[in-house]
PDB file of C-alpha atoms in Angstrom:
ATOM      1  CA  UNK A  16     -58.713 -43.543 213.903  1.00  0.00           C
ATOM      2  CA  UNK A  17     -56.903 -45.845 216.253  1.00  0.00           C
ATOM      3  CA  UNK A  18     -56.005 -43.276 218.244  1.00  0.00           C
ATOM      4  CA  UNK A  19     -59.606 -41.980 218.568  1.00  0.00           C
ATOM      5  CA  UNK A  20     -61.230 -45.380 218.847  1.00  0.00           C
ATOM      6  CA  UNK A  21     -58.573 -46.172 222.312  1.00  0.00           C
ATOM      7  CA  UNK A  22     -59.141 -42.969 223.452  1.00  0.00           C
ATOM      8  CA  UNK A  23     -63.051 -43.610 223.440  1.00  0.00           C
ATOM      9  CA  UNK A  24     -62.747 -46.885 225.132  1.00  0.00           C
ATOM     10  CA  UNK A  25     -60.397 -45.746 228.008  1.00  0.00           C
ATOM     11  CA  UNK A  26     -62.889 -44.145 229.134  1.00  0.00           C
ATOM     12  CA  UNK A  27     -65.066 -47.052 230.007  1.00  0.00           C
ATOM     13  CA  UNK A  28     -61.969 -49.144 231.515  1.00  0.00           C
ATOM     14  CA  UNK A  29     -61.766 -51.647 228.487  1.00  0.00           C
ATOM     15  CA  UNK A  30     -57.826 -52.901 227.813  1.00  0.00           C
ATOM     16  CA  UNK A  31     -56.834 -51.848 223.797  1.00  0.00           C
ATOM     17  CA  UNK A  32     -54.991 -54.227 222.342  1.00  0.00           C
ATOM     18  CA  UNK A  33     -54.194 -53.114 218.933  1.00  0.00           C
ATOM     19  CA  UNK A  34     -52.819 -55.281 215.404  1.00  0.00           C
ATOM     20  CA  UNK A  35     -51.929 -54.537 212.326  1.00  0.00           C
ATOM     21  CA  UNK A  36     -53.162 -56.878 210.621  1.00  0.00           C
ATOM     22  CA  UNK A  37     -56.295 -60.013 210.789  1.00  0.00           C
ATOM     23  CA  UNK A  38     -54.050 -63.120 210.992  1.00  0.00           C
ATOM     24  CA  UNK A  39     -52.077 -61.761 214.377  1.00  0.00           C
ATOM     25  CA  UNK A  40     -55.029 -61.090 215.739  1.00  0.00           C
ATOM     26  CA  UNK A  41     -57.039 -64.187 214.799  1.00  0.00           C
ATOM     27  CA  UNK A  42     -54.055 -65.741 216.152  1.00  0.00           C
ATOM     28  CA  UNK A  43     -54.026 -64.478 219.251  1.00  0.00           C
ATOM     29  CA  UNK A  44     -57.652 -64.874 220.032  1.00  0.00           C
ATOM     30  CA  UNK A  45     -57.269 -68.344 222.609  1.00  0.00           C
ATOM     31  CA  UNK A  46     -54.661 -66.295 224.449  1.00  0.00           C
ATOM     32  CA  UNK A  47     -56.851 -63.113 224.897  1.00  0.00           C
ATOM     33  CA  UNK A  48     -59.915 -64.204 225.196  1.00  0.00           C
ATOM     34  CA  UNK A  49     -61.486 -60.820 224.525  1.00  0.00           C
ATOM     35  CA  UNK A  50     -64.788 -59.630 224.883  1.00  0.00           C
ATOM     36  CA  UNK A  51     -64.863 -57.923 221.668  1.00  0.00           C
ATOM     37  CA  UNK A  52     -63.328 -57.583 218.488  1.00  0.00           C
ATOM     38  CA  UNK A  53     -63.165 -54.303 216.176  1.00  0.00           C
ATOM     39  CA  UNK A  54     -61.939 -54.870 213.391  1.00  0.00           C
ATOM     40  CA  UNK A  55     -61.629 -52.577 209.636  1.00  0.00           C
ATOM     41  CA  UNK A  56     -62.718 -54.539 206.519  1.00  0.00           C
ATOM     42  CA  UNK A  57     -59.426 -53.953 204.769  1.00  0.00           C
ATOM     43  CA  UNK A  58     -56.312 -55.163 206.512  1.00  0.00           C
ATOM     44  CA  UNK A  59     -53.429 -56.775 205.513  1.00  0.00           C
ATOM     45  CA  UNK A  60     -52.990 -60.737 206.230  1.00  0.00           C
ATOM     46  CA  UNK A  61     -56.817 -61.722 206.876  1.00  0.00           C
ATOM     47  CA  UNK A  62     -59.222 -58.897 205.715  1.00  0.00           C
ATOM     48  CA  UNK A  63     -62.233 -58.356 207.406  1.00  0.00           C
ATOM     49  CA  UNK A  64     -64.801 -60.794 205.268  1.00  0.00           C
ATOM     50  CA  UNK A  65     -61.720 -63.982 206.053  1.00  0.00           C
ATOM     51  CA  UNK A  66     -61.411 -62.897 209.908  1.00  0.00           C
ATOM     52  CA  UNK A  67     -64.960 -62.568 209.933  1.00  0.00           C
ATOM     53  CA  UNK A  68     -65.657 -66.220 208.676  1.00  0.00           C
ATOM     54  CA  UNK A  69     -62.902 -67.316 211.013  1.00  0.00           C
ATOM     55  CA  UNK A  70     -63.763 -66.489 214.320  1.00  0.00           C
ATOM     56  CA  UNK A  71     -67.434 -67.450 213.310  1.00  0.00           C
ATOM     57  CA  UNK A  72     -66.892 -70.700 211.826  1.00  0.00           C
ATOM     58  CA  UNK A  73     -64.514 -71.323 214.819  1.00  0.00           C
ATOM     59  CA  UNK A  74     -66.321 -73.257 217.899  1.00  0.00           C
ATOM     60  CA  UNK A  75     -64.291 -71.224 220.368  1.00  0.00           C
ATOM     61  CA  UNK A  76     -64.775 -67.731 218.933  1.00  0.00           C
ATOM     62  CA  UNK A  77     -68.798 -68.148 217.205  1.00  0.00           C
ATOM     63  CA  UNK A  78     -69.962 -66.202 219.977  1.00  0.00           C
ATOM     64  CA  UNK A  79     -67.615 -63.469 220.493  1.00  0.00           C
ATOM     65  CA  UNK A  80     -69.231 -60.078 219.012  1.00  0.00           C
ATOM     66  CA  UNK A  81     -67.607 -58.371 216.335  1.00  0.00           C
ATOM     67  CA  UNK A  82     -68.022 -54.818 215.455  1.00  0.00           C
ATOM     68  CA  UNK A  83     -66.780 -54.001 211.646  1.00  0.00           C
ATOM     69  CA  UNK A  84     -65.775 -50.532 210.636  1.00  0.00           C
ATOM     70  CA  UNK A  85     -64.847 -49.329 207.541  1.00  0.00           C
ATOM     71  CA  UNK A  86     -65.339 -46.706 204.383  1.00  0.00           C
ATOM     72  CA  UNK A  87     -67.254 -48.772 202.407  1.00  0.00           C
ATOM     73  CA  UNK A  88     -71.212 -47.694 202.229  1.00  0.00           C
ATOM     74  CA  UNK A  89     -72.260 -50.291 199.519  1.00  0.00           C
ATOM     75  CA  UNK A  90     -75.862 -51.738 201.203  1.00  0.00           C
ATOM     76  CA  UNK A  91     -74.633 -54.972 199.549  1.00  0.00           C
ATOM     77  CA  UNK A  92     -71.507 -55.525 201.254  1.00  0.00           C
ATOM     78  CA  UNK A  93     -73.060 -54.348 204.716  1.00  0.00           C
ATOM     79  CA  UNK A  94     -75.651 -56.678 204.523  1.00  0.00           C
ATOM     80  CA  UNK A  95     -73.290 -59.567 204.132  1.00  0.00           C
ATOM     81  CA  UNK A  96     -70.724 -58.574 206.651  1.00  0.00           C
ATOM     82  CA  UNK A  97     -74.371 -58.750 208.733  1.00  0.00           C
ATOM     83  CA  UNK A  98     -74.890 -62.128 207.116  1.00  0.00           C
ATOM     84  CA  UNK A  99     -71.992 -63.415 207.736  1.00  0.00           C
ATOM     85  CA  UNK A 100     -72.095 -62.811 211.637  1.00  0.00           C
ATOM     86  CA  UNK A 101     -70.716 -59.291 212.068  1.00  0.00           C
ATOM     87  CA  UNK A 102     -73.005 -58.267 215.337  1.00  0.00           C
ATOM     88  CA  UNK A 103     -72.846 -54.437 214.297  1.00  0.00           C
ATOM     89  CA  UNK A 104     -71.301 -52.628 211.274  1.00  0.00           C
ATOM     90  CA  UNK A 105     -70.056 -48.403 211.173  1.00  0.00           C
ATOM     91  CA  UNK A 106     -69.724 -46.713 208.296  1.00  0.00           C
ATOM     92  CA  UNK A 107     -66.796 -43.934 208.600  1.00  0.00           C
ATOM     93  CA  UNK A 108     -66.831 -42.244 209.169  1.00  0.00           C
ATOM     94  CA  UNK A 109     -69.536 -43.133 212.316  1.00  0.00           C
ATOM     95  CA  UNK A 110     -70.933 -40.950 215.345  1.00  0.00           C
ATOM     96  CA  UNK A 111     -68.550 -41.470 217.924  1.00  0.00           C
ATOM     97  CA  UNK A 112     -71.498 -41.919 220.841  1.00  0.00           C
ATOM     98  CA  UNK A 113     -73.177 -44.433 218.610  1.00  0.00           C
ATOM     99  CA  UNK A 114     -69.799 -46.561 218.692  1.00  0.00           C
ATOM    100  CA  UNK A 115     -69.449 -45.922 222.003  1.00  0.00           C
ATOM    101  CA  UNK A 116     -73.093 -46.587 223.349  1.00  0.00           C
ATOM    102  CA  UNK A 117     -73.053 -49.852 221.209  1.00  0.00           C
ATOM    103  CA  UNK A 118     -69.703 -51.396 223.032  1.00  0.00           C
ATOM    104  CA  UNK A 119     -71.059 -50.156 225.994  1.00  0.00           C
ATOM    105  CA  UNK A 120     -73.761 -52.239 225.482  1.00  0.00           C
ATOM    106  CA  UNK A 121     -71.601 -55.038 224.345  1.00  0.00           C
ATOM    107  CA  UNK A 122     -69.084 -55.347 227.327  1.00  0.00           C
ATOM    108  CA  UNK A 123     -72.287 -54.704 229.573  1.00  0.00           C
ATOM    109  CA  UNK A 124     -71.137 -51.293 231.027  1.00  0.00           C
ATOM    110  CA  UNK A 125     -74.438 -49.097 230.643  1.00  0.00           C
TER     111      UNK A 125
END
């Protein structure tokens, strides 16, 4: 998936940088400064519902977009990933040009 998702994004010029796990890459946000974050709802350290409420409880980081992608399909939890302040959720697995269009969007490339 990560190898799919870098490929995909190469492609428009956008710099990968890739983490294991939420509380690195929280962590790293004020030295990054990115212009997007993808992130899985299940990952070790911070998952994706405590990243999530992070970065948009966080002054600095409320208006960076966040695209969540993960396995789960329950209407419930998509809705409050939405809620919570994810800009755009995938199901996987997800149409590759939708993810793509959708970042392109994003990072203002179309």
């Amino acid at each position: 998936m990560i190898d799919l998702i870098s490929n995909l994004l190469k492609e428009i010029n956008c710099e990968i940088i890739h983490f294991k796990e939420g509380k690195s890459a929280y962590d790293s946000l004020p030295e990054l400064k990115p212009d997007l974050v993808l992130c899985d709802l299940f990952m070790p350290g911070y998952d994706g519902f405590k990243f999530l409420q992070e970065v948009k409880s966080s002054s600095s980081f409320r208006s960076l977009p966040v695209v969540v992608l993960s396995a789960v399909a329950d209407k419930n939890i998509i809705d409050e990933v939405l809620q919570n302040g994810a800009d755009y959720f995938f199901t996987k697995p997800f149409r590759v040009a939708e993810l793509y269009n959708t970042i392109r969007k994003i990072i203002g490339d179309e």
